[in-house]
């Protein structure tokens, strides 16, 4: 396994995705990429650009617009010895292939008594904030986290995008890598060579001692901004990015809460029934006696994602809303 | 080319069909007596299809099956003891008792599972065929599905992609005339599902699914075509479900006439083949009866194995969710 090079190098999130997939195709002969407009076009986001030339048409395949068929190829090829990287262009489209995901991919190993391995990596794009309206903007990770047999990661930074893609592809289970379209141009340090972010391991991005904010995906950056504002109010926030939502690193969050006694969970998805509800429940199960306030939750309101930029700005959680909710929770 | 039909092949198909028949008759009764839990969808009447296709396949060729899948697994080489154990939910079953009738599988035999979702199999078989080509093998994938499943979007997407990529997959439609309790005339406006093949750019072939030899010949051609790299075929086998959607006695619904059932029973694929074998001097009536008796004993041994096997350990509940 190649180690990360020590040379610092900044790349945008989109190029970090490319880099991650490139490392996977280099290290796994039985890996291939399959999806809509992934080969010739390099994906609508451009993150496969160059890979067709680099690896050839036997490693990257364009398909018809047929998400159920694509996911079926992932399931059937993985069960028979390949390690497919399946691309679902917008996360909203998982509805088109939910049978393959929920009834086949997630369960096949269990139903078969352990006699199948399904090493499928699914790359898919979530996130609102680009005026793409209700069917191209959703964050549906809670749907996937509800399905035993799947793993779900949500990279917030270029570094994590590359490292989580590599970890996902090395895992012998189906792993969904839920990317964020608004973050594509965001730059950050991305080492050359292969490295992995271990699945199921949260990252304490900002240490703090009297408040905890657990923020998933792009909300990490809003939480970090909010932490800055809150520090001016005397609140020293510890900001945790779970990075993997399933399996969830409960221990890191609980350890933080035992220290800070107050906690908020932030995600971009609709608040009702979101992963934040599960995280809040786990905190209360494992650290109830340490809590000085109810667990706060910030998420999108219970509505489809609106189109109009004016409404969408109200819809997507941001640093201001995190601060406002924290002040309410803490009585500041 | 397809292997010429030898006496040995016909005898293989006959034995396979009798194995399926006696297994299914027995399993159905055990379910209705409350010995086997859950619901069994029996393959009785359709045996010639599984036998005629599977005799061409090796363990390295993949199949996907349906909710009516026991026959496919038996024809692929499934053993009675492990199969009954699975149907009983026992730890010794093929899936450690965690799949049951609707998910019974054996990866080593190339059987990618029965499937509780109508239309669940074709996309997976296309994936297996994709994998065969990616791994540079000459193996094929056969996906079994019913007339009902041919109305599912999953079938459409799978068929289109298989034809587009010229994948080595054979779509075997077992048209038994009913999607659950709804007659074909009430669920699609066509008579031959094979007509749909033209819309995907693949050959569509209709064959008498009660005639094992006819299935053998048509399947052989489709499989050879796939192995040569010429792409998929939609092979429609006209057949019939002698029993109800579930079980032997079934649910007592009146959705088909006694005359209709009787018509198809007169075309029972096993006596049909046995008459042929007797006429050709390949297998006498006495010899055929001896095969039935021998398989009945094997089935009984399988039932005893299952009944005396342990239930899964409680720890098994959370095993195999993840690799």
XYZ file of C-alpha atoms in Angstrom:
655
model
C 0.000 0.000 0.000
C 1.585 3.279 -1.119
C 2.011 5.932 1.532
C 1.027 9.555 1.069
C 3.877 11.676 -0.200
C 5.063 14.443 2.118
C 4.832 17.114 -0.619
C 2.000 19.534 0.137
C -0.230 20.152 -2.877
C -3.524 22.005 -3.173
C -6.314 20.674 -5.391
C -9.975 21.487 -5.848
C -12.523 18.976 -4.513
C -13.349 17.935 -8.094
C -9.724 17.033 -8.854
C -9.402 15.214 -5.540
C -12.246 12.952 -6.669
C -10.403 12.265 -9.940
C -7.242 11.556 -8.025
C -8.994 9.110 -5.736
C -10.592 7.203 -8.602
C -7.266 7.179 -10.462
C -5.504 5.576 -7.497
C -8.237 2.935 -7.278
C -8.003 2.083 -10.978
C -4.216 1.874 -10.633
C -4.203 -0.437 -7.635
C -7.193 -2.678 -8.477
C -7.128 -4.497 -11.821
C -10.712 -5.644 -11.374
C -12.086 -2.133 -10.787
C -13.951 -0.220 -13.471
C -16.084 2.917 -13.611
C -19.591 2.744 -15.036
C -22.295 5.371 -15.336
C -23.958 8.020 -17.467
C -21.526 10.212 -19.416
C -18.575 9.170 -17.313
C -16.200 8.120 -20.108
C -16.488 10.434 -23.118
C -17.724 13.439 -21.166
C -15.756 12.720 -17.997
C -19.012 13.239 -16.031
C -21.133 16.375 -15.968
C -18.945 17.536 -13.092
C -15.726 16.706 -14.933
C -14.291 14.506 -12.241
C -13.497 11.590 -14.550
C -11.837 13.811 -17.167
C -8.665 12.228 -18.473
C -9.347 8.774 -17.051
C -10.599 7.369 -20.368
C -7.317 8.348 -22.041
C -5.286 7.144 -19.098
C -6.953 3.773 -18.545
C -8.768 3.021 -21.804
C -12.320 1.979 -22.661
C -12.068 -1.323 -20.782
C -11.935 0.489 -17.446
C -14.536 3.246 -17.861
C -17.944 2.767 -19.466
C -20.700 5.086 -20.595
C -24.198 3.674 -20.234
C -27.701 4.538 -21.324
C -29.701 6.627 -18.852
C -30.748 3.555 -16.885
C -29.923 3.838 -13.208
C -31.497 0.517 -12.268
C -29.577 -1.235 -15.028
C -26.353 0.489 -13.991
C -26.765 -0.480 -10.360
C -27.633 -4.015 -11.476
C -24.339 -4.207 -13.338
C -22.651 -3.081 -10.147
C -24.364 -5.788 -8.100
C -23.890 -8.605 -10.612
C -20.302 -7.707 -11.442
C -19.309 -7.330 -7.791
C -20.884 -10.635 -6.798
C -18.883 -12.351 -9.543
C -15.446 -10.961 -8.798
C -15.197 -7.341 -9.981
C -14.916 -4.153 -7.920
C -17.186 -1.700 -9.754
C -17.245 2.049 -9.211
C -20.811 2.995 -10.027
C -21.637 6.608 -10.774
C -25.108 7.960 -10.050
C -24.948 11.478 -11.413
C -27.344 13.115 -8.963
C -28.216 11.553 -5.651
C -31.855 12.318 -6.396
C -31.683 9.562 -9.016
C -31.219 6.787 -6.460
C -35.008 6.522 -6.513
C -34.612 5.077 -10.007
C -32.448 2.254 -8.684
C -33.679 1.865 -5.131
C -34.693 -1.763 -5.621
C -31.188 -2.678 -6.694
C -29.796 -0.719 -3.740
C -32.218 -1.686 -0.988
C -33.318 -5.189 -1.953
C -30.297 -6.539 -3.783
C -27.035 -4.717 -3.042
C -27.596 -4.141 0.674
C -29.011 -7.568 1.485
C -27.451 -10.052 -0.864
C -24.589 -11.011 1.435
C -26.895 -11.557 4.409
C -29.602 -13.379 2.450
C -26.932 -15.657 0.994
C -25.618 -16.552 4.429
C -22.377 -14.664 3.850
C -21.635 -16.418 0.553
C -21.326 -13.220 -1.479
C -19.146 -10.123 -1.387
C -20.414 -6.879 -2.854
C -17.455 -4.511 -3.139
C -19.326 -1.757 -4.975
C -18.310 1.874 -4.594
C -21.057 4.293 -5.555
C -20.144 7.903 -6.230
C -23.123 10.239 -6.181
C -23.677 13.962 -5.938
C -25.853 15.629 -3.324
C -26.398 19.148 -2.152
C -28.528 22.239 -2.607
C -27.404 25.778 -3.316
C -26.996 25.690 -7.087
C -30.580 26.543 -8.108
C -31.121 23.053 -9.461
C -34.494 22.739 -7.742
C -36.222 19.875 -6.011
C -35.023 16.884 -8.076
C -31.322 17.733 -8.395
C -30.449 19.094 -4.964
C -31.402 16.624 -2.278
C -29.309 15.113 0.470
C -30.818 11.650 0.843
C -28.101 9.971 2.906
C -30.622 9.036 5.606
C -32.337 6.700 3.120
C -29.082 4.798 2.741
C -28.104 4.835 6.413
C -31.379 3.058 7.180
C -30.316 0.016 5.150
C -28.239 -2.622 6.967
C -25.463 -3.801 4.666
C -24.523 -0.413 3.226
C -21.808 1.973 4.329
C -22.163 5.700 3.734
C -19.482 8.377 3.714
C -19.773 12.118 3.127
C -16.495 13.875 2.374
C -16.409 17.568 3.288
C -12.927 18.422 2.011
C -10.729 17.572 -0.986
C -8.414 15.589 1.314
C -11.276 13.529 2.673
C -12.843 13.068 -0.780
C -9.739 11.327 -2.099
C -9.046 9.371 1.061
C -12.628 8.224 1.527
C -12.973 7.133 -2.116
C -9.858 4.987 -1.758
C -11.048 3.544 1.553
C -14.496 2.866 0.058
C -13.016 1.046 -2.925
C -10.736 -1.058 -0.720
C -13.661 -2.106 1.465
C -15.404 -5.388 0.629
C -18.867 -3.907 1.269
C -21.050 -1.571 -0.760
C -20.037 1.979 0.131
C -21.855 5.125 -0.986
C -19.647 8.191 -1.328
C -22.029 11.126 -1.079
C -20.289 14.098 -2.695
C -21.280 17.751 -2.635
C -21.739 19.728 -5.832
C -21.356 23.162 -4.239
C -17.934 22.126 -2.932
C -16.465 21.131 -6.308
C -14.278 24.216 -6.668
C -13.194 24.310 -3.027
C -9.449 23.781 -2.731
C -7.486 22.034 -0.054
C -4.393 20.018 0.538
C -4.388 16.678 -1.272
C -1.230 14.571 -1.074
C -0.108 12.592 -4.092
C -0.311 8.814 -4.047
C -2.773 6.544 -2.328
C -3.919 7.138 1.224
C -7.139 6.269 2.960
C -9.396 7.828 5.562
C -10.492 4.854 7.661
C -14.214 4.206 7.370
C -16.151 4.747 10.581
C -13.684 7.234 12.026
C -14.798 10.776 12.827
C -12.483 13.756 12.597
C -12.243 16.344 15.369
C -11.642 19.254 13.022
C -11.610 21.991 15.663
C -10.906 21.160 19.278
C -12.949 22.992 21.888
C -13.943 22.574 25.503
C -17.470 23.752 26.203
C -19.629 23.080 23.131
C -19.758 20.336 20.486
C -20.990 20.740 16.931
C -21.329 17.568 14.860
C -21.592 18.638 11.216
C -21.821 16.406 8.142
C -20.652 17.065 4.581
C -20.521 20.685 3.477
C -22.072 21.773 6.769
C -18.642 21.236 8.319
C -17.521 24.537 6.815
C -20.617 26.382 8.038
C -20.073 24.908 11.489
C -16.458 26.101 11.510
C -17.612 29.620 10.608
C -20.253 29.449 13.315
C -17.651 28.276 15.821
C -15.652 31.421 15.074
C -18.678 33.616 15.813
C -19.549 31.637 18.910
C -16.001 32.029 20.229
C -16.674 35.758 20.446
C -19.537 34.886 22.809
C -17.250 32.826 25.004
C -18.254 29.500 23.517
C -15.303 27.277 22.649
C -16.742 24.833 20.122
C -15.378 21.430 19.301
C -16.366 20.726 15.681
C -16.593 17.088 14.637
C -16.990 15.823 11.093
C -18.215 12.218 11.287
C -16.998 11.657 7.667
C -18.637 8.212 7.757
C -22.334 8.171 8.601
C -22.678 4.384 8.483
C -21.041 2.918 10.500
C -21.162 5.951 12.773
C -18.325 6.813 15.154
C -20.495 7.263 18.238
C -17.530 7.023 20.594
C -15.778 10.165 19.344
C -18.982 12.200 19.609
C -19.879 10.876 23.055
C -16.371 11.494 24.333
C -16.647 15.103 23.210
C -20.072 15.560 24.768
C -18.845 14.193 28.085
C -16.311 17.005 28.023
C -18.446 19.863 26.680
C -21.911 18.906 28.037
C -23.735 20.679 25.206
C -24.070 19.541 21.618
C -25.635 20.411 18.290
C -25.977 18.230 15.190
C -26.001 19.928 11.781
C -26.772 18.502 8.370
C -27.999 19.820 5.070
C -30.728 17.203 4.673
C -34.275 17.732 5.868
C -34.185 17.764 9.666
C -37.144 15.395 10.152
C -35.941 11.808 10.105
C -32.442 12.901 9.169
C -29.242 11.289 10.434
C -29.127 14.034 13.065
C -32.084 12.423 14.811
C -30.146 9.155 15.096
C -27.024 10.935 16.317
C -29.053 12.868 18.919
C -30.670 9.649 20.121
C -27.298 7.934 20.523
C -25.915 10.885 22.483
C -28.867 10.750 24.852
C -28.556 7.000 25.246
C -24.863 7.096 26.053
C -24.263 10.483 27.670
C -27.594 11.569 29.162
C -26.121 12.358 32.562
C -23.487 14.573 31.001
C -25.919 16.791 29.091
C -26.630 20.294 30.382
C -29.075 21.079 27.568
C -31.205 19.155 25.081
C -29.363 18.119 21.914
C -29.984 20.786 19.260
C -30.513 19.942 15.608
C -30.100 22.124 12.548
C -31.220 20.855 9.151
C -33.324 21.870 6.189
C -36.989 22.618 6.808
C -39.638 20.025 5.974
C -40.134 21.008 2.353
C -38.744 20.068 -1.063
C -35.707 22.095 -2.143
C -37.026 25.329 -3.718
C -35.731 26.673 -7.019
C -35.696 30.435 -6.473
C -32.336 31.584 -5.108
C -34.224 33.739 -2.617
C -36.020 30.714 -1.189
C -33.102 28.335 -1.504
C -30.975 30.677 0.606
C -33.580 30.344 3.348
C -33.672 26.588 2.920
C -30.028 25.523 3.179
C -28.601 25.674 6.712
C -25.692 28.059 7.201
C -23.425 29.530 9.869
C -25.966 32.182 10.870
C -28.651 29.612 11.528
C -26.232 27.465 13.463
C -25.303 30.450 15.644
C -28.943 31.432 16.123
C -29.894 27.898 17.137
C -26.917 27.656 19.493
C -27.861 30.932 21.185
C -31.383 29.660 21.674
C -30.134 26.357 23.045
C -27.605 27.964 25.357
C -29.745 30.918 26.400
C -27.242 33.458 25.104
C -21.998 -25.577 -31.909
C -24.490 -26.963 -29.467
C -23.625 -30.488 -28.405
C -25.612 -33.000 -30.413
C -28.458 -34.396 -28.402
C -27.271 -37.701 -27.035
C -29.213 -40.244 -25.033
C -27.108 -39.305 -22.040
C -28.190 -35.677 -22.269
C -31.866 -36.578 -22.519
C -31.520 -38.887 -19.551
C -29.793 -36.106 -17.607
C -32.678 -33.765 -18.344
C -35.196 -36.408 -17.353
C -33.497 -37.075 -14.030
C -33.248 -33.349 -13.379
C -36.972 -32.858 -14.038
C -37.947 -35.727 -11.774
C -35.663 -34.387 -9.052
C -37.380 -31.008 -9.268
C -40.867 -32.513 -9.346
C -40.478 -34.740 -6.301
C -38.596 -32.102 -4.320
C -41.317 -29.546 -5.017
C -44.271 -31.860 -4.330
C -42.686 -32.787 -1.023
C -41.706 -29.253 -0.050
C -45.169 -27.914 -0.838
C -46.836 -30.459 1.390
C -44.364 -29.825 4.197
C -45.155 -26.127 4.031
C -48.886 -26.712 4.085
C -48.439 -29.081 7.039
C -46.684 -26.267 8.855
C -43.318 -28.009 8.893
C -41.625 -25.520 6.553
C -42.177 -21.887 7.571
C -43.135 -19.068 5.238
C -44.339 -19.307 1.660
C -43.124 -21.567 -1.149
C -43.652 -20.818 -4.825
C -43.527 -24.188 -6.523
C -41.973 -24.870 -9.906
C -44.128 -27.909 -10.693
C -45.090 -27.933 -14.379
C -42.177 -25.777 -15.497
C -39.397 -28.361 -15.042
C -38.538 -28.719 -18.724
C -37.349 -25.117 -18.838
C -34.787 -25.392 -16.035
C -33.616 -28.786 -17.275
C -33.348 -27.793 -20.938
C -31.363 -24.642 -20.226
C -29.155 -25.751 -17.361
C -27.854 -28.876 -19.059
C -25.779 -26.508 -21.232
C -24.194 -24.664 -18.317
C -21.176 -25.284 -16.109
C -20.610 -24.025 -12.570
C -18.759 -21.051 -14.041
C -21.869 -19.924 -15.942
C -24.095 -17.729 -13.815
C -27.845 -17.778 -13.443
C -30.287 -15.526 -11.655
C -33.567 -16.995 -10.558
C -36.981 -15.896 -9.359
C -39.283 -16.303 -6.371
C -40.090 -19.689 -7.987
C -36.470 -20.709 -7.830
C -36.015 -24.191 -6.343
C -36.105 -25.823 -9.756
C -33.366 -23.580 -11.066
C -31.080 -24.436 -8.173
C -31.744 -28.177 -8.450
C -31.002 -28.034 -12.179
C -27.795 -26.108 -11.435
C -26.688 -28.913 -9.143
C -28.240 -28.035 -5.793
C -28.302 -30.832 -3.204
C -31.573 -31.823 -1.529
C -30.215 -31.876 2.015
C -28.827 -28.327 1.994
C -31.881 -27.078 0.090
C -34.420 -28.569 2.471
C -32.340 -27.311 5.391
C -32.575 -23.812 3.930
C -36.318 -24.103 3.445
C -36.608 -25.175 7.090
C -34.510 -22.178 8.206
C -31.774 -24.433 9.552
C -28.130 -23.521 10.110
C -27.051 -26.203 7.635
C -28.955 -24.631 4.741
C -27.215 -23.130 1.734
C -27.737 -19.655 3.207
C -27.401 -20.740 6.851
C -31.162 -20.415 7.102
C -31.046 -16.676 6.484
C -32.436 -16.576 2.980
C -35.088 -19.262 2.800
C -37.018 -20.275 -0.285
C -37.038 -16.851 -1.893
C -33.291 -16.212 -1.604
C -31.827 -19.678 -1.857
C -28.508 -19.624 -3.682
C -25.230 -21.371 -4.219
C -22.420 -19.198 -5.508
C -20.142 -22.184 -6.089
C -22.697 -23.593 -8.513
C -23.008 -20.216 -10.231
C -26.495 -19.633 -8.857
C -26.881 -15.982 -7.899
C -29.970 -16.536 -5.878
C -33.676 -16.856 -6.096
C -35.149 -13.385 -5.815
C -38.188 -12.139 -3.974
C -38.460 -9.100 -6.216
C -40.208 -9.753 -9.531
C -37.766 -8.493 -12.146
C -34.911 -8.417 -9.629
C -32.799 -10.933 -11.501
C -32.249 -9.538 -15.011
C -30.147 -6.485 -14.024
C -27.937 -8.700 -11.840
C -27.489 -11.257 -14.621
C -26.462 -8.473 -16.974
C -23.899 -7.478 -14.349
C -22.622 -11.047 -14.168
C -22.399 -11.159 -17.969
C -20.565 -7.836 -17.932
C -18.172 -9.337 -15.409
C -17.676 -12.458 -17.563
C -16.526 -10.283 -20.403
C -14.502 -7.916 -18.197
C -12.663 -10.901 -16.726
C -12.145 -12.244 -20.262
C -13.972 -15.536 -19.771
C -16.273 -17.235 -22.283
C -18.902 -17.853 -19.628
C -22.532 -16.758 -19.990
C -25.288 -15.632 -17.672
C -28.888 -16.841 -17.897
C -31.652 -14.921 -16.209
C -34.969 -16.609 -15.574
C -38.058 -14.449 -15.199
C -41.775 -14.679 -15.814
C -44.277 -13.043 -18.098
C -45.175 -10.797 -15.159
C -41.576 -9.628 -14.741
C -41.398 -8.699 -18.413
C -43.530 -5.665 -17.497
C -41.034 -4.395 -14.935
C -38.763 -1.480 -15.764
C -35.818 -3.509 -14.480
C -36.276 -6.000 -17.329
C -36.403 -3.192 -19.879
C -33.217 -1.533 -18.649
C -31.396 -4.838 -18.400
C -32.445 -6.002 -21.884
C -31.523 -2.714 -23.499
C -28.079 -2.614 -21.902
C -27.384 -6.284 -22.647
C -28.166 -5.797 -26.333
C -26.297 -2.495 -26.536
C -23.148 -3.993 -25.004
C -23.661 -7.367 -26.770
C -23.273 -9.117 -23.462
C -23.263 -12.913 -23.080
C -26.645 -13.172 -21.372
C -29.754 -15.183 -22.172
C -33.118 -13.841 -21.073
C -35.214 -16.925 -20.386
C -38.842 -15.896 -20.021
C -40.881 -18.634 -18.376
C -44.285 -17.565 -19.587
C -46.658 -19.517 -17.347
C -49.596 -17.345 -18.293
C -49.967 -15.570 -14.965
C -48.376 -12.742 -13.059
C -49.344 -13.961 -9.612
C -53.147 -14.261 -10.060
C -53.487 -11.991 -13.090
C -53.754 -13.685 -16.469
C -51.355 -12.609 -19.172
C -54.183 -11.121 -21.248
C -54.896 -8.791 -18.328
C -51.301 -7.680 -17.777
C -49.914 -7.135 -21.266
C -51.366 -6.516 -24.716
C -49.117 -9.039 -26.449
C -49.213 -12.824 -26.578
C -45.522 -13.490 -27.150
C -43.139 -11.796 -24.759
C -40.457 -12.650 -27.330
C -41.956 -9.911 -29.544
C -40.307 -7.437 -27.227
C -36.856 -8.654 -28.255
C -37.070 -6.752 -31.551
C -37.424 -3.530 -29.610
C -34.049 -4.156 -27.983
C -32.258 -5.371 -31.081
C -31.896 -9.000 -30.042
C -33.414 -12.217 -31.386
C -36.662 -13.333 -29.808
C -37.460 -17.045 -29.870
C -40.607 -18.842 -28.748
C -40.357 -22.456 -27.691
C -42.655 -25.060 -26.171
C -41.633 -24.937 -22.551
C -43.239 -28.308 -21.824
C -40.867 -30.036 -24.234
C -37.425 -30.448 -22.691
C -35.837 -31.357 -26.005
C -37.228 -28.261 -27.699
C -35.986 -26.081 -24.829
C -32.595 -27.799 -25.021
C -32.201 -27.020 -28.704
C -33.368 -23.414 -28.524
C -31.366 -22.684 -25.384
C -28.283 -24.287 -26.886
C -28.438 -21.979 -29.856
C -28.921 -18.882 -27.697
C -26.097 -19.874 -25.361
C -23.709 -20.583 -28.220
C -24.569 -17.240 -29.762
C -23.781 -15.540 -26.464
C -20.514 -17.453 -26.027
C -19.404 -16.447 -29.503
C -19.786 -12.810 -28.536
C -22.915 -12.154 -30.604
C -24.971 -10.906 -27.729
C -28.162 -11.770 -25.905
C -31.295 -13.661 -26.899
C -34.774 -13.481 -25.441
C -35.958 -17.071 -25.208
C -39.616 -17.385 -24.304
C -40.704 -20.788 -23.005
C -44.466 -21.312 -22.977
C -45.177 -23.226 -19.833
C -47.647 -23.565 -17.000
C -47.758 -23.500 -13.227
C -49.612 -26.643 -12.171
C -50.167 -25.389 -8.651
C -51.189 -22.053 -7.292
C -48.999 -18.977 -6.999
C -48.043 -20.236 -3.526
C -48.165 -23.795 -2.247
C -49.989 -26.903 -3.476
C -53.529 -26.258 -2.263
C -52.957 -22.565 -2.721
C -55.249 -19.764 -1.700
C -58.419 -21.145 -3.218
C -58.952 -18.212 -5.563
C -60.870 -18.878 -8.773
C -58.750 -17.119 -11.344
C -58.301 -20.020 -13.753
C -60.590 -22.830 -14.859
C -60.247 -26.531 -14.084
C -60.392 -27.152 -17.840
C -57.374 -24.922 -18.363
C -55.368 -26.674 -15.663
C -56.422 -30.037 -17.070
C -55.366 -29.014 -20.590
C -51.876 -28.176 -19.406
C -51.623 -31.223 -17.146
C -52.135 -33.376 -20.208
C -48.966 -31.737 -21.489
C -47.030 -32.523 -18.304
C -43.373 -32.311 -19.369
C -42.272 -35.411 -17.469
C -44.670 -38.026 -18.947
C -44.158 -36.271 -22.288
C -40.432 -36.923 -22.118
C -40.891 -40.412 -20.676
C -43.101 -41.393 -23.607
C -40.402 -40.130 -25.951
C -37.730 -42.061 -24.046
C -39.788 -45.254 -24.097
C -40.587 -44.929 -27.804
C -36.925 -44.444 -28.595
C -35.998 -47.424 -26.451
C -33.824 -45.225 -24.235
C -35.664 -45.709 -20.959
C -38.349 -48.269 -20.215
C -41.343 -47.494 -18.021
C -39.871 -49.739 -15.322
C -36.540 -47.996 -15.467
C -38.268 -44.632 -15.245
C -40.190 -45.788 -12.201
C -36.943 -46.901 -10.606
C -35.566 -43.384 -11.095
C -38.658 -41.885 -9.455
C -38.293 -44.284 -6.518
C -34.631 -43.571 -6.094
C -35.206 -39.807 -6.147
C -38.112 -40.152 -3.715
C -35.707 -41.838 -1.288
C -33.136 -39.066 -1.850
C -35.795 -36.447 -1.170
C -36.813 -38.216 2.031
C -33.183 -38.306 3.107
C -32.989 -34.578 2.427
C -36.054 -33.940 4.577
C -34.591 -36.026 7.402
C -31.313 -34.125 7.166
C -33.179 -30.830 7.402
C -35.407 -31.934 10.273
C -32.484 -33.189 12.304
C -30.350 -30.115 11.605
C -29.961 -27.399 14.240
C -31.591 -23.994 14.034
C -29.124 -21.107 13.613
C -27.266 -20.006 16.692
C -28.574 -16.662 18.073
C -25.218 -15.091 17.216
C -25.990 -15.680 13.544
C -28.618 -12.929 13.662
C -26.038 -10.189 13.231
C -23.445 -12.113 11.236
C -22.916 -11.511 7.525
C -24.550 -8.081 7.446
C -21.104 -6.818 6.451
C -18.053 -8.561 5.034
